[in-house]
Amino acid sequence: MRVFLAAMALVLAGCLPVAVLRTPEPVSGRSLAFGLSAVGVEGGVGFIPYAAYAQGDGQTEYNFSVQMGFRAGIKHALAPGFSLDMGLTLPLLLGGGGVPLALDAGLLVGLGDVYLSPRVHWIGFQSQNTSVAGLLYQATLGYAGEGFLGEGSILFSGQQGGLMLVVSAAARF
């Protein structure tokens, strides 16, 4: 079972956005961010690059990011410092055996320069006679400085009990 979970983690990591790196306030205009995530894996740490583009009017933001997969999302302000963020992620390289898919939805809550993002991911994968789907939960605590974003996240599965720790940082322009 442990080998199966590790193999599924590797397959699904191609489509799971592990970094939030978005502030609670939708951008007004355009924004670029480039960064890196350190993901705790068995026996060490893996590093995953991150790039994002966002465009918005201060109320609604359309964002696109690449981190082992391509994510297209929308963020909408519900109140000052409080927004809803949703996205769809597909892997960068599509194989012939099946396409993993991830949908995520979360809240972004700002407390000054600090933000909190509880989030849920639905992940599905189908290949030949095997179908796997499930929910992953994410809790992120971040800091948004002038031109800098840094955060720590915990991703966990309620069913399997797996836990993944992630530390991410990005320069924002």
PDB file of C-alpha atoms in Angstrom:
ATOM      1  CA  MET A   1       0.000   0.000   0.000  1.00  0.00           C
ATOM      2  CA  ARG A   2       2.849   2.381   0.830  1.00  0.00           C
ATOM      3  CA  VAL A   3       4.474   1.818  -2.592  1.00  0.00           C
ATOM      4  CA  PHE A   4       1.118   2.428  -4.310  1.00  0.00           C
ATOM      5  CA  LEU A   5       0.648   5.718  -2.439  1.00  0.00           C
ATOM      6  CA  ALA A   6       4.173   6.840  -3.306  1.00  0.00           C
ATOM      7  CA  ALA A   7       3.613   5.982  -6.989  1.00  0.00           C
ATOM      8  CA  MET A   8       0.291   7.834  -7.035  1.00  0.00           C
ATOM      9  CA  ALA A   9       1.927  10.834  -5.376  1.00  0.00           C
ATOM     10  CA  LEU A  10       4.489  10.961  -8.176  1.00  0.00           C
ATOM     11  CA  VAL A  11       1.831  10.636 -10.898  1.00  0.00           C
ATOM     12  CA  LEU A  12      -0.500  13.182  -9.352  1.00  0.00           C
ATOM     13  CA  ALA A  13       2.296  15.604  -8.475  1.00  0.00           C
ATOM     14  CA  GLY A  14       2.365  16.419 -12.164  1.00  0.00           C
ATOM     15  CA  CYS A  15      -1.015  18.097 -11.871  1.00  0.00           C
ATOM     16  CA  LEU A  16      -1.269  19.234  -8.249  1.00  0.00           C
ATOM     17  CA  PRO A  17      -0.535  22.905  -7.589  1.00  0.00           C
ATOM     18  CA  VAL A  18       1.346  22.837  -4.288  1.00  0.00           C
ATOM     19  CA  ALA A  19       1.991  26.595  -3.999  1.00  0.00           C
ATOM     20  CA  VAL A  20      -0.799  29.129  -3.535  1.00  0.00           C
ATOM     21  CA  LEU A  21       1.410  32.255  -3.742  1.00  0.00           C
ATOM     22  CA  ARG A  22      -1.578  34.556  -4.269  1.00  0.00           C
ATOM     23  CA  THR A  23      -2.660  37.386  -1.981  1.00  0.00           C
ATOM     24  CA  PRO A  24      -6.273  37.813  -0.825  1.00  0.00           C
ATOM     25  CA  GLU A  25      -6.738  40.988  -2.876  1.00  0.00           C
ATOM     26  CA  PRO A  26      -7.257  40.433  -6.631  1.00  0.00           C
ATOM     27  CA  VAL A  27      -4.671  42.291  -8.704  1.00  0.00           C
ATOM     28  CA  SER A  28      -5.559  45.537 -10.381  1.00  0.00           C
ATOM     29  CA  GLY A  29      -3.683  45.442 -13.675  1.00  0.00           C
ATOM     30  CA  ARG A  30      -1.096  42.730 -14.303  1.00  0.00           C
ATOM     31  CA  SER A  31       1.298  40.761 -12.131  1.00  0.00           C
ATOM     32  CA  LEU A  32       4.116  38.257 -12.707  1.00  0.00           C
ATOM     33  CA  ALA A  33       5.664  35.956 -10.112  1.00  0.00           C
ATOM     34  CA  PHE A  34       8.620  33.568 -10.299  1.00  0.00           C
ATOM     35  CA  GLY A  35       9.573  31.256  -7.470  1.00  0.00           C
ATOM     36  CA  LEU A  36      10.380  27.840  -6.083  1.00  0.00           C
ATOM     37  CA  SER A  37       8.710  25.279  -3.818  1.00  0.00           C
ATOM     38  CA  ALA A  38      10.532  22.840  -1.555  1.00  0.00           C
ATOM     39  CA  VAL A  39       8.432  19.697  -1.105  1.00  0.00           C
ATOM     40  CA  GLY A  40       9.143  17.178   1.628  1.00  0.00           C
ATOM     41  CA  VAL A  41       9.423  13.709   0.097  1.00  0.00           C
ATOM     42  CA  GLU A  42      10.604  10.424   1.568  1.00  0.00           C
ATOM     43  CA  GLY A  43      14.302  10.673   2.252  1.00  0.00           C
ATOM     44  CA  GLY A  44      14.711  14.350   1.391  1.00  0.00           C
ATOM     45  CA  VAL A  45      13.395  17.435  -0.339  1.00  0.00           C
ATOM     46  CA  GLY A  46      12.328  18.007  -3.932  1.00  0.00           C
ATOM     47  CA  PHE A  47      12.375  21.441  -5.582  1.00  0.00           C
ATOM     48  CA  ILE A  48       9.693  22.558  -8.050  1.00  0.00           C
ATOM     49  CA  PRO A  49       9.904  25.859  -9.978  1.00  0.00           C
ATOM     50  CA  TYR A  50       6.884  28.178 -10.091  1.00  0.00           C
ATOM     51  CA  ALA A  51       5.779  30.876 -12.560  1.00  0.00           C
ATOM     52  CA  ALA A  52       2.508  32.825 -12.579  1.00  0.00           C
ATOM     53  CA  TYR A  53       0.704  35.570 -14.456  1.00  0.00           C
ATOM     54  CA  ALA A  54      -2.398  37.369 -13.192  1.00  0.00           C
ATOM     55  CA  GLN A  55      -4.606  40.069 -14.629  1.00  0.00           C
ATOM     56  CA  GLY A  56      -7.560  41.726 -12.973  1.00  0.00           C
ATOM     57  CA  ASP A  57      -9.586  44.792 -12.147  1.00  0.00           C
ATOM     58  CA  GLY A  58      -9.176  44.711  -8.353  1.00  0.00           C
ATOM     59  CA  GLN A  59     -12.450  42.805  -7.926  1.00  0.00           C
ATOM     60  CA  THR A  60     -11.931  39.743 -10.170  1.00  0.00           C
ATOM     61  CA  GLU A  61      -8.603  38.232 -11.175  1.00  0.00           C
ATOM     62  CA  TYR A  62      -7.757  35.666 -13.842  1.00  0.00           C
ATOM     63  CA  ASN A  63      -4.559  33.803 -13.010  1.00  0.00           C
ATOM     64  CA  PHE A  64      -2.388  31.286 -14.816  1.00  0.00           C
ATOM     65  CA  SER A  65       0.471  29.387 -13.208  1.00  0.00           C
ATOM     66  CA  VAL A  66       2.898  26.624 -14.065  1.00  0.00           C
ATOM     67  CA  GLN A  67       4.255  24.277 -11.419  1.00  0.00           C
ATOM     68  CA  MET A  68       4.701  20.785 -12.887  1.00  0.00           C
ATOM     69  CA  GLY A  69       1.244  21.405 -14.380  1.00  0.00           C
ATOM     70  CA  PHE A  70      -0.633  24.281 -15.973  1.00  0.00           C
ATOM     71  CA  ARG A  71      -3.278  25.912 -13.735  1.00  0.00           C
ATOM     72  CA  ALA A  72      -5.933  28.348 -14.936  1.00  0.00           C
ATOM     73  CA  GLY A  73      -7.899  30.026 -12.184  1.00  0.00           C
ATOM     74  CA  ILE A  74     -10.173  32.826 -11.135  1.00  0.00           C
ATOM     75  CA  LYS A  75     -10.170  34.786  -7.878  1.00  0.00           C
ATOM     76  CA  HIS A  76     -13.051  37.010  -6.797  1.00  0.00           C
ATOM     77  CA  ALA A  77     -13.098  39.408  -3.847  1.00  0.00           C
ATOM     78  CA  LEU A  78     -15.961  38.735  -1.441  1.00  0.00           C
ATOM     79  CA  ALA A  79     -14.966  41.491   1.006  1.00  0.00           C
ATOM     80  CA  PRO A  80     -11.782  43.484   1.693  1.00  0.00           C
ATOM     81  CA  GLY A  81      -9.033  40.953   2.522  1.00  0.00           C
ATOM     82  CA  PHE A  82     -11.304  37.984   1.780  1.00  0.00           C
ATOM     83  CA  SER A  83     -11.631  36.216  -1.590  1.00  0.00           C
ATOM     84  CA  LEU A  84     -12.619  32.951  -3.232  1.00  0.00           C
ATOM     85  CA  ASP A  85     -10.044  31.300  -5.518  1.00  0.00           C
ATOM     86  CA  MET A  86     -10.724  28.354  -7.856  1.00  0.00           C
ATOM     87  CA  GLY A  87      -8.704  26.616 -10.549  1.00  0.00           C
ATOM     88  CA  LEU A  88      -8.247  23.693 -12.913  1.00  0.00           C
ATOM     89  CA  THR A  89      -4.831  22.069 -13.360  1.00  0.00           C
ATOM     90  CA  LEU A  90      -3.628  19.792 -16.150  1.00  0.00           C
ATOM     91  CA  PRO A  91      -0.166  18.217 -16.453  1.00  0.00           C
ATOM     92  CA  LEU A  92       2.324  19.790 -18.846  1.00  0.00           C
ATOM     93  CA  LEU A  93       3.072  16.496 -20.598  1.00  0.00           C
ATOM     94  CA  LEU A  94       0.082  14.381 -21.525  1.00  0.00           C
ATOM     95  CA  GLY A  95       0.727  10.659 -21.809  1.00  0.00           C
ATOM     96  CA  GLY A  96      -1.269   8.190 -23.840  1.00  0.00           C
ATOM     97  CA  GLY A  97      -2.396   6.160 -20.831  1.00  0.00           C
ATOM     98  CA  GLY A  98      -4.567   8.746 -19.101  1.00  0.00           C
ATOM     99  CA  VAL A  99      -4.807  12.349 -18.040  1.00  0.00           C
ATOM    100  CA  PRO A 100      -4.662  13.358 -14.382  1.00  0.00           C
ATOM    101  CA  LEU A 101      -6.879  16.287 -13.511  1.00  0.00           C
ATOM    102  CA  ALA A 102      -7.040  18.516 -10.438  1.00  0.00           C
ATOM    103  CA  LEU A 103      -9.709  21.013  -9.423  1.00  0.00           C
ATOM    104  CA  ASP A 104      -9.081  23.265  -6.444  1.00  0.00           C
ATOM    105  CA  ALA A 105     -11.120  25.781  -4.484  1.00  0.00           C
ATOM    106  CA  GLY A 106     -10.065  27.828  -1.512  1.00  0.00           C
ATOM    107  CA  LEU A 107     -10.493  30.960   0.488  1.00  0.00           C
ATOM    108  CA  LEU A 108      -7.814  33.611   0.848  1.00  0.00           C
ATOM    109  CA  VAL A 109      -8.019  35.561   4.086  1.00  0.00           C
ATOM    110  CA  GLY A 110      -5.704  38.502   4.710  1.00  0.00           C
ATOM    111  CA  LEU A 111      -4.533  39.757   8.091  1.00  0.00           C
ATOM    112  CA  GLY A 112      -2.264  42.653   7.132  1.00  0.00           C
ATOM    113  CA  ASP A 113       0.782  41.216   5.353  1.00  0.00           C
ATOM    114  CA  VAL A 114      -0.118  37.676   6.467  1.00  0.00           C
ATOM    115  CA  TYR A 115      -2.603  35.501   4.609  1.00  0.00           C
ATOM    116  CA  LEU A 116      -4.283  32.193   5.310  1.00  0.00           C
ATOM    117  CA  SER A 117      -5.688  29.870   2.653  1.00  0.00           C
ATOM    118  CA  PRO A 118      -7.704  26.764   3.493  1.00  0.00           C
ATOM    119  CA  ARG A 119      -8.173  24.845   0.252  1.00  0.00           C
ATOM    120  CA  VAL A 120      -9.552  21.556  -1.088  1.00  0.00           C
ATOM    121  CA  HIS A 121      -8.299  19.700  -4.189  1.00  0.00           C
ATOM    122  CA  TRP A 122     -10.236  17.072  -6.110  1.00  0.00           C
ATOM    123  CA  ILE A 123      -7.845  14.848  -8.022  1.00  0.00           C
ATOM    124  CA  GLY A 124      -8.812  12.248 -10.580  1.00  0.00           C
ATOM    125  CA  PHE A 125      -6.841   9.892 -12.794  1.00  0.00           C
ATOM    126  CA  GLN A 126      -7.995   7.165 -15.158  1.00  0.00           C
ATOM    127  CA  SER A 127      -5.724   4.738 -16.977  1.00  0.00           C
ATOM    128  CA  GLN A 128      -6.763   1.472 -18.627  1.00  0.00           C
ATOM    129  CA  ASN A 129      -8.756  -0.401 -15.946  1.00  0.00           C
ATOM    130  CA  THR A 130      -7.788   1.822 -13.020  1.00  0.00           C
ATOM    131  CA  SER A 131      -9.633   4.909 -11.824  1.00  0.00           C
ATOM    132  CA  VAL A 132      -8.438   6.882  -8.835  1.00  0.00           C
ATOM    133  CA  ALA A 133     -10.140   9.954  -7.411  1.00  0.00           C
ATOM    134  CA  GLY A 134     -10.064  11.665  -4.078  1.00  0.00           C
ATOM    135  CA  LEU A 135      -9.852  14.822  -2.047  1.00  0.00           C
ATOM    136  CA  LEU A 136      -6.743  16.471  -0.666  1.00  0.00           C
ATOM    137  CA  TYR A 137      -6.910  19.265   1.873  1.00  0.00           C
ATOM    138  CA  GLN A 138      -4.430  22.114   2.122  1.00  0.00           C
ATOM    139  CA  ALA A 139      -3.770  24.703   4.799  1.00  0.00           C
ATOM    140  CA  THR A 140      -1.421  27.544   3.850  1.00  0.00           C
ATOM    141  CA  LEU A 141       0.004  30.375   5.925  1.00  0.00           C
ATOM    142  CA  GLY A 142       1.836  33.033   3.948  1.00  0.00           C
ATOM    143  CA  TYR A 143       3.495  36.434   4.039  1.00  0.00           C
ATOM    144  CA  ALA A 144       3.149  39.032   1.271  1.00  0.00           C
ATOM    145  CA  GLY A 145       5.895  41.648   1.385  1.00  0.00           C
ATOM    146  CA  GLU A 146       6.776  44.301  -1.168  1.00  0.00           C
ATOM    147  CA  GLY A 147       7.629  42.261  -4.271  1.00  0.00           C
ATOM    148  CA  PHE A 148       7.926  38.994  -2.278  1.00  0.00           C
ATOM    149  CA  LEU A 149       5.638  36.122  -1.308  1.00  0.00           C
ATOM    150  CA  GLY A 150       6.590  33.356   1.115  1.00  0.00           C
ATOM    151  CA  GLU A 151       4.445  30.581   2.543  1.00  0.00           C
ATOM    152  CA  GLY A 152       4.277  27.222   4.231  1.00  0.00           C
ATOM    153  CA  SER A 153       1.636  24.611   3.416  1.00  0.00           C
ATOM    154  CA  ILE A 154       0.439  21.289   4.698  1.00  0.00           C
ATOM    155  CA  LEU A 155      -1.393  18.998   2.269  1.00  0.00           C
ATOM    156  CA  PHE A 156      -3.139  15.946   3.649  1.00  0.00           C
ATOM    157  CA  SER A 157      -5.626  13.277   2.687  1.00  0.00           C
ATOM    158  CA  GLY A 158      -8.456  12.503   5.058  1.00  0.00           C
ATOM    159  CA  GLN A 159      -8.774   8.929   3.741  1.00  0.00           C
ATOM    160  CA  GLN A 160      -5.177   7.766   3.408  1.00  0.00           C
ATOM    161  CA  GLY A 161      -3.619   9.844   6.164  1.00  0.00           C
ATOM    162  CA  GLY A 162      -0.741  11.018   3.937  1.00  0.00           C
ATOM    163  CA  LEU A 163       0.920  14.339   4.734  1.00  0.00           C
ATOM    164  CA  MET A 164       3.060  16.602   2.556  1.00  0.00           C
ATOM    165  CA  LEU A 165       4.911  19.703   3.776  1.00  0.00           C
ATOM    166  CA  VAL A 166       5.702  22.497   1.313  1.00  0.00           C
ATOM    167  CA  VAL A 167       7.647  25.762   1.669  1.00  0.00           C
ATOM    168  CA  SER A 168       7.338  28.197  -1.257  1.00  0.00           C
ATOM    169  CA  ALA A 169       8.663  31.637  -2.130  1.00  0.00           C
ATOM    170  CA  ALA A 170       8.337  33.911  -5.154  1.00  0.00           C
ATOM    171  CA  ALA A 171       9.403  37.318  -6.389  1.00  0.00           C
ATOM    172  CA  ARG A 172       6.419  39.328  -7.618  1.00  0.00           C
ATOM    173  CA  PHE A 173       6.584  42.013 -10.297  1.00  0.00           C
TER     174      PHE A 173
END
